[in-house]
Amino acid sequence: MKVVVIGAQWGDEGKGKIVDYLAGDAQIIVRFSGGANAGHTIVIGSEEYALHLIPSGILYPDKTVILGAGMVIDPKALFSELEMLNDRGIDTTGRVFISDRAHIVLPRYINIDQERDEARKKPIGTTGRGIGITYSMKSDRDSIRFADLSWKERINDLEKEDRDFLAPYAERLKAMSVDLASFLKHRKNAQTLFEGAQGALLDLDNGTYPYVSSGMSCAAGAAVGGCVGPRALDKVLGVFKAYSTRVGNGPFPSEFDTDSEDELCRFVRDTGREYGVTTGRPRRCGYLDLVALRYTCFTNSIDALVMTHLDVYDTLGEIKACVAYRIGDRMIEDFPASIEDLNAAKPVLRSFRGWKQALADRLTYEEFPVEAMEYIEFIERFCETPVDIVSVGYDRKATIIRKSPWKT
């Protein structure tokens, strides 16, 4: 069975924890997009791991993880991450592979990335890791892939600084490279988990362009970056928070008002630890945007939703969610492409009763307070998509499975 996990908002939804949890029943985990601009935090007991490139399933000793064809990979960052894991007792030997169709991030791309965003009249707010430049070079057909490391003519055409950078890594990278299509074809019956990066609202085509990532963070990216056909994918899970966050610039219709809702914003940000794993930047916070979530469910054929951070609302007597936008004298119920409309949009809010109880103490969904159930069940009806998994804490154990994605 092949299961896809994507972010259903603007990233930072808690995909890493969910992939880590579901990886327990998988054999192969494939990260299909993005690069070191992503950040996943995994908590196991008292141990915390921050991952950027390597799929979350690496923390299980018997899993194979693969960096897919849709990724752009900085060798220096990759080996630094591997060293961190090995230093902490996670043996990665023979378990980490790279698609030979993935592209390489070179140091000068990082410099160009930072300079280009600073020069923009309206910066995108990139992480400055060279991701966008590498994808641009890829589109221009000037990038270099892992398969090209054995192509002497291609290597000789590179600038000297690029050759010097790659030289100490080349043999190790070639040893880790695999033909991903062939690898998965010969393991077609394996339980395979495809891990996305960022979120569907940051997808290059379906996101809030130009305030998006440069890769495919939509569910379709799992087929492309995972080197399988779309009909080979059995199920798509969309991970979302009980509220919304966004990093960097771009429209955010349900964002908390900095004047009237500043205290609520600080509460959610601090309780939810809403600071970037990669950059440390504080995330913008707002109400759960159900208009955007419903759009993501439809455009990604999401079979089931995974709600995270519901416990952040444990102490509140009332919570709210955005169910429509007001743009001037218009009421909008569908997610628009126009950035001008999204910037002008005001959230139409629906209130829900708070539960004022600690959800982390509940071992099953049936033990949830009725108010928490009402909030979840409204989301299911609004998005016409079931919420099959609910996370109420950072630890693996704080995960309520209503229906396993590995079951048909």
Coordinates of C-alpha atoms in Angstrom, one line a residue, residues 2-408:
K2 CA 1.2 3.5 -0.8
V3 CA 0.1 6.4 1.4
V4 CA 0.8 10.1 0.8
V5 CA 1.1 12.7 3.6
I6 CA 1.0 16.3 2.7
G7 CA 0.5 19.6 4.6
A8 CA -3.0 20.9 4.1
Q9 CA -2.2 24.5 5.0
W10 CA 0.9 26.8 4.6
G11 CA 3.4 24.2 6.1
D12 CA 4.4 23.6 9.7
E13 CA 1.3 21.5 10.3
G14 CA 3.1 18.7 12.2
K15 CA 3.7 16.4 9.2
G16 CA 7.0 15.2 10.7
K17 CA 5.3 13.8 13.8
I18 CA 2.6 12.1 11.7
V19 CA 5.0 10.6 9.2
D20 CA 7.2 9.4 12.1
Y21 CA 4.1 7.8 13.8
L22 CA 2.8 6.2 10.6
A23 CA 6.3 5.0 9.6
G24 CA 6.0 2.4 12.3
D25 CA 3.8 0.4 9.9
A26 CA 5.8 1.3 6.7
Q27 CA 8.8 -0.3 5.2
I28 CA 9.9 2.5 2.9
I29 CA 9.5 6.3 3.4
V30 CA 10.1 8.6 0.4
R31 CA 10.4 12.4 0.8
F32 CA 9.2 13.7 -2.5
S33 CA 9.7 17.4 -2.6
G34 CA 11.5 20.4 -1.1
G35 CA 14.9 20.7 0.5
A36 CA 16.6 22.0 3.6
N37 CA 14.0 24.8 3.8
A38 CA 11.7 22.3 5.5
G39 CA 11.8 21.5 9.2
H40 CA 10.3 18.6 11.1
T41 CA 10.5 18.2 14.9
I42 CA 10.1 14.7 16.3
V43 CA 9.7 14.1 20.0
I44 CA 10.2 10.6 21.4
G45 CA 10.0 10.6 25.2
S46 CA 12.6 13.1 26.4
E47 CA 14.4 13.1 23.1
E48 CA 13.8 15.7 20.4
Y49 CA 15.1 15.6 16.8
A50 CA 15.0 18.4 14.3
L51 CA 15.1 17.1 10.7
H52 CA 15.3 19.1 7.5
L53 CA 16.2 16.8 4.6
I54 CA 16.0 13.2 5.9
P55 CA 12.5 11.6 6.0
S56 CA 11.1 11.3 9.5
G57 CA 11.0 7.5 9.4
I58 CA 14.8 7.3 9.9
L59 CA 14.3 7.2 13.6
Y60 CA 13.0 3.6 13.3
P61 CA 16.0 1.2 13.1
D62 CA 14.5 -1.1 10.4
K63 CA 13.2 1.5 7.9
T64 CA 14.6 2.5 4.5
V65 CA 14.3 6.2 3.7
I66 CA 14.8 7.9 0.3
L67 CA 15.2 11.5 -0.8
G68 CA 13.1 11.6 -3.9
A69 CA 13.4 12.9 -7.4
G70 CA 11.5 16.1 -6.7
M71 CA 13.9 17.2 -4.0
V72 CA 16.8 19.7 -4.2
I73 CA 19.5 18.6 -1.8
D74 CA 22.5 20.5 -0.3
P75 CA 25.2 17.9 0.3
K76 CA 26.8 19.8 3.2
A77 CA 23.4 20.0 5.0
L78 CA 22.7 16.4 4.2
F79 CA 25.9 15.0 5.7
S80 CA 25.6 17.4 8.7
E81 CA 22.2 15.9 9.4
L82 CA 23.4 12.4 9.0
E83 CA 26.3 13.1 11.4
M84 CA 23.9 14.6 14.0
L85 CA 21.7 11.4 13.9
N86 CA 24.7 9.1 14.1
D87 CA 26.1 11.1 17.0
R88 CA 22.8 10.6 18.8
G89 CA 22.8 6.8 18.4
I90 CA 20.6 6.6 15.2
D91 CA 22.5 4.2 12.9
T92 CA 21.8 5.4 9.3
T93 CA 24.2 3.0 7.6
G94 CA 22.7 1.5 4.5
R95 CA 19.3 3.0 5.2
V96 CA 19.4 6.4 3.4
F97 CA 19.2 6.6 -0.3
I98 CA 18.9 9.5 -2.8
S99 CA 17.1 9.4 -6.1
D100 CA 19.6 9.9 -8.9
R101 CA 17.1 12.3 -10.5
A102 CA 17.2 14.7 -7.6
H103 CA 19.0 18.0 -8.0
I104 CA 21.9 19.4 -6.1
V105 CA 22.0 22.7 -4.2
L106 CA 25.3 24.5 -4.7
P107 CA 26.7 27.2 -2.3
R108 CA 26.5 30.0 -4.9
Y109 CA 22.8 29.2 -5.3
I110 CA 22.3 30.0 -1.6
N111 CA 24.0 33.4 -2.1
I112 CA 21.9 34.2 -5.1
D113 CA 18.7 33.2 -3.3
Q114 CA 19.4 35.6 -0.4
E115 CA 20.5 38.4 -2.6
R116 CA 17.5 38.0 -5.0
D117 CA 14.9 38.0 -2.2
E118 CA 16.5 41.1 -0.6
A119 CA 16.4 42.9 -3.9
R120 CA 12.7 42.3 -4.4
K121 CA 10.3 45.2 -3.9
K122 CA 8.1 42.8 -2.0
P123 CA 10.2 39.9 -0.7
I124 CA 8.8 36.4 -0.7
G125 CA 10.4 35.7 2.7
T126 CA 12.3 32.6 1.6
T127 CA 14.5 30.7 4.1
G128 CA 17.5 31.6 2.0
R129 CA 18.7 28.0 1.6
G130 CA 19.0 28.1 -2.2
I131 CA 15.9 26.1 -2.8
G132 CA 14.2 28.5 -5.3
I133 CA 17.3 29.1 -7.3
T134 CA 18.0 25.4 -7.6
Y135 CA 14.4 24.8 -8.9
S136 CA 14.9 27.8 -11.3
M137 CA 18.1 26.3 -12.6
K138 CA 16.3 23.0 -13.0
S139 CA 13.6 24.6 -15.1
D140 CA 16.2 26.4 -17.1
R141 CA 17.9 23.0 -17.6
D142 CA 21.2 24.3 -16.1
S143 CA 21.1 22.4 -12.8
I144 CA 23.0 19.3 -11.9
R145 CA 21.5 16.0 -10.7
F146 CA 23.0 13.2 -8.6
A147 CA 23.0 11.0 -11.8
D148 CA 25.3 13.6 -13.4
L149 CA 28.1 13.2 -10.8
S150 CA 29.5 10.3 -13.0
W151 CA 29.2 12.4 -16.2
K152 CA 32.7 13.8 -16.6
E153 CA 31.8 16.2 -19.4
R154 CA 29.0 17.7 -17.3
I155 CA 31.2 18.1 -14.2
N156 CA 33.9 19.7 -16.2
D157 CA 31.4 22.3 -17.5
L158 CA 30.7 23.5 -13.9
E159 CA 32.4 26.5 -12.5
K160 CA 35.6 25.8 -10.5
E161 CA 34.0 26.7 -7.2
D162 CA 31.2 24.2 -7.9
R163 CA 33.7 21.4 -8.7
D164 CA 35.7 22.1 -5.6
F165 CA 32.6 22.0 -3.5
L166 CA 31.4 18.7 -4.9
A167 CA 34.8 16.9 -4.9
P168 CA 34.8 15.7 -1.2
Y169 CA 31.2 14.6 -1.4
A170 CA 31.0 13.0 -4.8
E171 CA 31.9 9.4 -4.1
R172 CA 29.7 9.2 -1.0
L173 CA 26.8 10.7 -2.9
K174 CA 27.2 8.3 -5.8
A175 CA 27.2 5.4 -3.3
M176 CA 23.8 6.6 -1.9
S177 CA 22.2 7.2 -5.2
V178 CA 19.5 4.8 -6.6
D179 CA 17.2 4.6 -9.6
L180 CA 14.1 5.3 -7.5
A181 CA 11.6 4.1 -10.2
S182 CA 13.4 0.8 -10.4
F183 CA 13.9 0.5 -6.7
L184 CA 10.1 0.9 -6.0
K185 CA 9.1 -1.2 -9.0
H186 CA 10.9 -4.1 -7.5
R187 CA 9.2 -3.4 -4.1
K188 CA 5.7 -2.7 -5.4
N189 CA 4.1 -4.7 -2.5
A190 CA 6.0 -2.8 0.2
Q191 CA 4.2 -0.5 2.6
T192 CA 5.4 2.8 1.3
L193 CA 4.9 6.3 2.9
F194 CA 5.4 9.4 0.7
E195 CA 6.3 12.4 2.8
G196 CA 5.6 16.0 1.5
A197 CA 7.3 19.2 2.5
Q198 CA 5.8 22.7 3.1
G199 CA 2.0 22.7 2.5
A200 CA -0.5 22.6 -0.3
L201 CA -1.2 26.3 -0.1
L202 CA 2.5 26.9 -0.9
D203 CA 2.4 24.7 -4.0
L204 CA 3.8 26.5 -7.1
D205 CA 0.6 26.0 -9.1
N206 CA -2.2 25.7 -6.6
G207 CA -0.8 27.9 -3.8
T208 CA -0.9 31.7 -3.2
Y209 CA 1.5 32.5 -6.0
P210 CA 4.0 34.3 -6.0
Y211 CA 4.1 33.7 -2.2
V212 CA 4.8 30.0 -2.6
S213 CA 7.6 27.5 -2.6
S214 CA 9.3 26.5 -5.8
G215 CA 8.5 22.8 -5.7
M216 CA 5.4 20.6 -5.8
S217 CA 4.0 20.4 -2.3
C218 CA 0.6 19.1 -3.6
A219 CA -0.4 15.4 -3.5
A220 CA 0.3 15.1 -7.2
G221 CA 4.0 15.8 -6.3
A222 CA 4.2 12.4 -4.6
A223 CA 3.7 10.7 -8.0
V224 CA 6.2 12.9 -9.8
G225 CA 8.9 13.2 -7.0
G226 CA 8.3 9.6 -5.9
C227 CA 8.8 8.2 -9.4
V228 CA 5.5 6.3 -9.5
G229 CA 2.3 6.7 -11.5
P230 CA -0.6 8.6 -9.9
R231 CA -2.8 5.5 -9.9
A232 CA -0.2 3.7 -7.8
L233 CA -1.1 5.9 -4.9
D234 CA -3.7 4.4 -2.6
K235 CA -4.5 7.1 -0.1
V236 CA -3.8 10.8 0.6
L237 CA -3.7 12.3 4.1
G238 CA -3.8 16.0 4.7
V239 CA -2.3 17.3 7.9
F240 CA -3.7 20.6 9.4
K241 CA -3.5 22.4 12.7
A242 CA -6.6 23.3 14.8
Y243 CA -5.7 26.9 13.9
S244 CA -3.6 28.4 11.0
T245 CA 0.0 29.6 10.8
R246 CA 2.1 31.0 8.0
V247 CA 5.8 31.9 7.8
G248 CA 7.1 34.7 5.6
N249 CA 5.1 37.1 3.4
G250 CA 1.9 36.4 1.6
P251 CA -1.9 36.6 2.1
F252 CA -3.4 35.1 5.3
P253 CA -7.1 35.9 5.5
S254 CA -7.8 34.4 8.9
E255 CA -4.7 36.0 10.6
F256 CA -5.2 37.3 14.1
D257 CA -5.6 41.1 14.1
T258 CA -2.4 42.6 15.6
D259 CA -4.4 45.2 17.5
S260 CA -7.5 43.5 18.8
E261 CA -6.2 39.9 18.9
D262 CA -2.6 40.3 19.8
E263 CA -3.0 38.6 23.2
L264 CA -4.6 35.6 21.5
C265 CA -1.8 35.5 18.9
R266 CA 0.8 35.4 21.6
F267 CA -1.0 32.7 23.5
V268 CA -1.3 30.4 20.4
R269 CA 2.3 31.1 19.3
D270 CA 3.8 30.4 22.7
T271 CA 1.5 27.4 23.6
G272 CA 2.0 25.9 20.2
R273 CA 5.7 26.7 20.0
E274 CA 5.1 28.4 16.7
Y275 CA 8.7 29.2 15.8
G276 CA 10.4 27.9 12.7
V277 CA 12.5 24.8 13.0
T278 CA 14.7 25.9 10.2
T279 CA 14.8 29.7 10.8
G280 CA 13.6 30.3 14.3
R281 CA 11.3 32.9 13.0
P282 CA 8.0 33.5 14.9
R283 CA 5.1 32.2 12.7
R284 CA 2.1 34.3 11.9
C285 CA -1.0 32.8 13.6
G286 CA -4.7 32.9 12.9
Y287 CA -8.0 31.1 13.1
L288 CA -8.5 27.8 11.3
D289 CA -9.3 28.8 7.7
L290 CA -11.9 26.2 6.6
V291 CA -12.4 27.9 3.2
A292 CA -8.7 27.2 2.4
L293 CA -8.8 23.8 4.0
R294 CA -11.8 22.7 1.9
Y295 CA -10.0 24.0 -1.2
T296 CA -7.0 21.9 -0.3
C297 CA -9.1 18.8 0.3
F298 CA -10.6 19.1 -3.2
T299 CA -7.5 20.0 -5.2
N300 CA -5.5 17.2 -3.6
S301 CA -8.1 14.4 -3.4
I302 CA -7.5 14.2 0.3
D303 CA -9.1 11.0 1.6
A304 CA -8.7 11.8 5.3
L305 CA -7.5 14.7 7.4
V306 CA -5.1 14.6 10.3
M307 CA -5.6 17.3 12.9
T308 CA -2.7 18.4 15.1
H309 CA -2.2 20.9 18.0
L310 CA -5.8 20.6 19.1
D311 CA -4.5 20.6 22.7
V312 CA -3.4 24.2 22.2
Y313 CA -7.0 25.2 22.7
D314 CA -7.4 23.2 26.0
T315 CA -7.8 26.2 28.3
L316 CA -10.0 28.5 26.1
G317 CA -13.7 28.9 26.8
E318 CA -14.5 29.8 23.2
I319 CA -12.7 29.1 19.9
K320 CA -13.5 30.3 16.4
A321 CA -12.9 29.2 12.8
C322 CA -13.2 31.0 9.5
V323 CA -16.1 29.7 7.3
A324 CA -16.2 32.4 4.6
Y325 CA -14.5 35.6 3.5
R326 CA -16.0 39.1 3.2
I327 CA -14.3 41.1 0.4
G328 CA -15.9 44.5 0.2
D329 CA -19.6 43.9 -0.2
R330 CA -19.1 40.3 -1.4
M331 CA -19.3 37.1 0.6
I332 CA -16.9 34.5 -0.7
E333 CA -17.1 30.8 0.1
D334 CA -14.4 29.5 -2.3
F335 CA -10.7 30.1 -2.1
P336 CA -9.7 32.7 -4.8
A337 CA -6.5 32.8 -6.9
S338 CA -6.3 36.6 -6.7
I339 CA -3.7 37.9 -4.1
E340 CA -5.5 41.2 -4.1
D341 CA -8.8 39.5 -3.1
L342 CA -7.0 37.4 -0.5
N343 CA -5.3 40.5 1.0
A344 CA -8.6 42.3 1.2
A345 CA -10.5 39.3 2.6
K346 CA -11.9 39.6 6.1
P347 CA -12.7 36.3 7.9
V348 CA -16.3 35.4 8.6
L349 CA -16.0 33.5 11.9
R350 CA -18.1 30.8 13.6
S351 CA -17.8 30.3 17.3
F352 CA -17.5 27.0 19.1
R353 CA -17.6 26.1 22.8
G354 CA -14.2 25.4 24.4
W355 CA -13.7 22.2 26.4
K356 CA -11.4 23.5 29.1
Q357 CA -9.9 20.1 29.7
A358 CA -6.5 18.5 29.0
L359 CA -6.9 16.4 25.8
A360 CA -3.5 14.7 26.3
D361 CA -5.0 12.7 29.1
R362 CA -7.5 11.0 26.7
L363 CA -6.5 7.7 25.2
T364 CA -9.3 7.3 22.7
Y365 CA -11.5 9.7 20.6
E366 CA -14.6 8.5 22.6
E367 CA -13.0 10.0 25.7
F368 CA -12.8 13.5 24.2
P369 CA -15.1 16.2 25.6
V370 CA -18.3 16.7 23.6
E371 CA -17.1 20.2 22.7
A372 CA -13.9 19.0 21.1
M373 CA -15.9 16.4 19.1
E374 CA -18.3 19.1 18.0
Y375 CA -15.4 21.2 16.6
I376 CA -13.9 18.2 14.8
E377 CA -17.3 17.0 13.4
F378 CA -18.1 20.5 12.1
I379 CA -14.8 20.5 10.2
E380 CA -15.6 17.1 8.7
R381 CA -19.0 18.3 7.4
F382 CA -17.6 21.5 6.1
C383 CA -14.7 19.9 4.2
E384 CA -16.6 16.8 3.3
T385 CA -13.6 14.8 4.5
P386 CA -13.2 12.7 7.7
V387 CA -10.7 13.5 10.4
D388 CA -9.1 10.1 10.9
I389 CA -6.2 11.1 13.2
V390 CA -6.0 13.7 16.0
S391 CA -2.7 14.7 17.6
V392 CA -3.0 16.2 21.1
G393 CA 0.7 16.6 22.0
Y394 CA 4.3 16.4 20.6
D395 CA 5.1 12.8 21.7
R396 CA 4.3 9.8 19.5
K397 CA 2.0 8.5 22.1
A398 CA -0.2 11.6 22.0
T399 CA -1.9 10.5 18.8
I400 CA -5.5 9.3 18.5
I401 CA -6.1 7.0 15.5
R402 CA -9.8 6.9 14.6
K403 CA -9.0 4.9 11.4
S404 CA -5.6 3.7 10.3
P405 CA -4.6 4.9 6.8
W406 CA -3.1 1.4 6.2
K407 CA -6.5 -0.1 6.2
T408 CA -8.7 -0.1 3.1

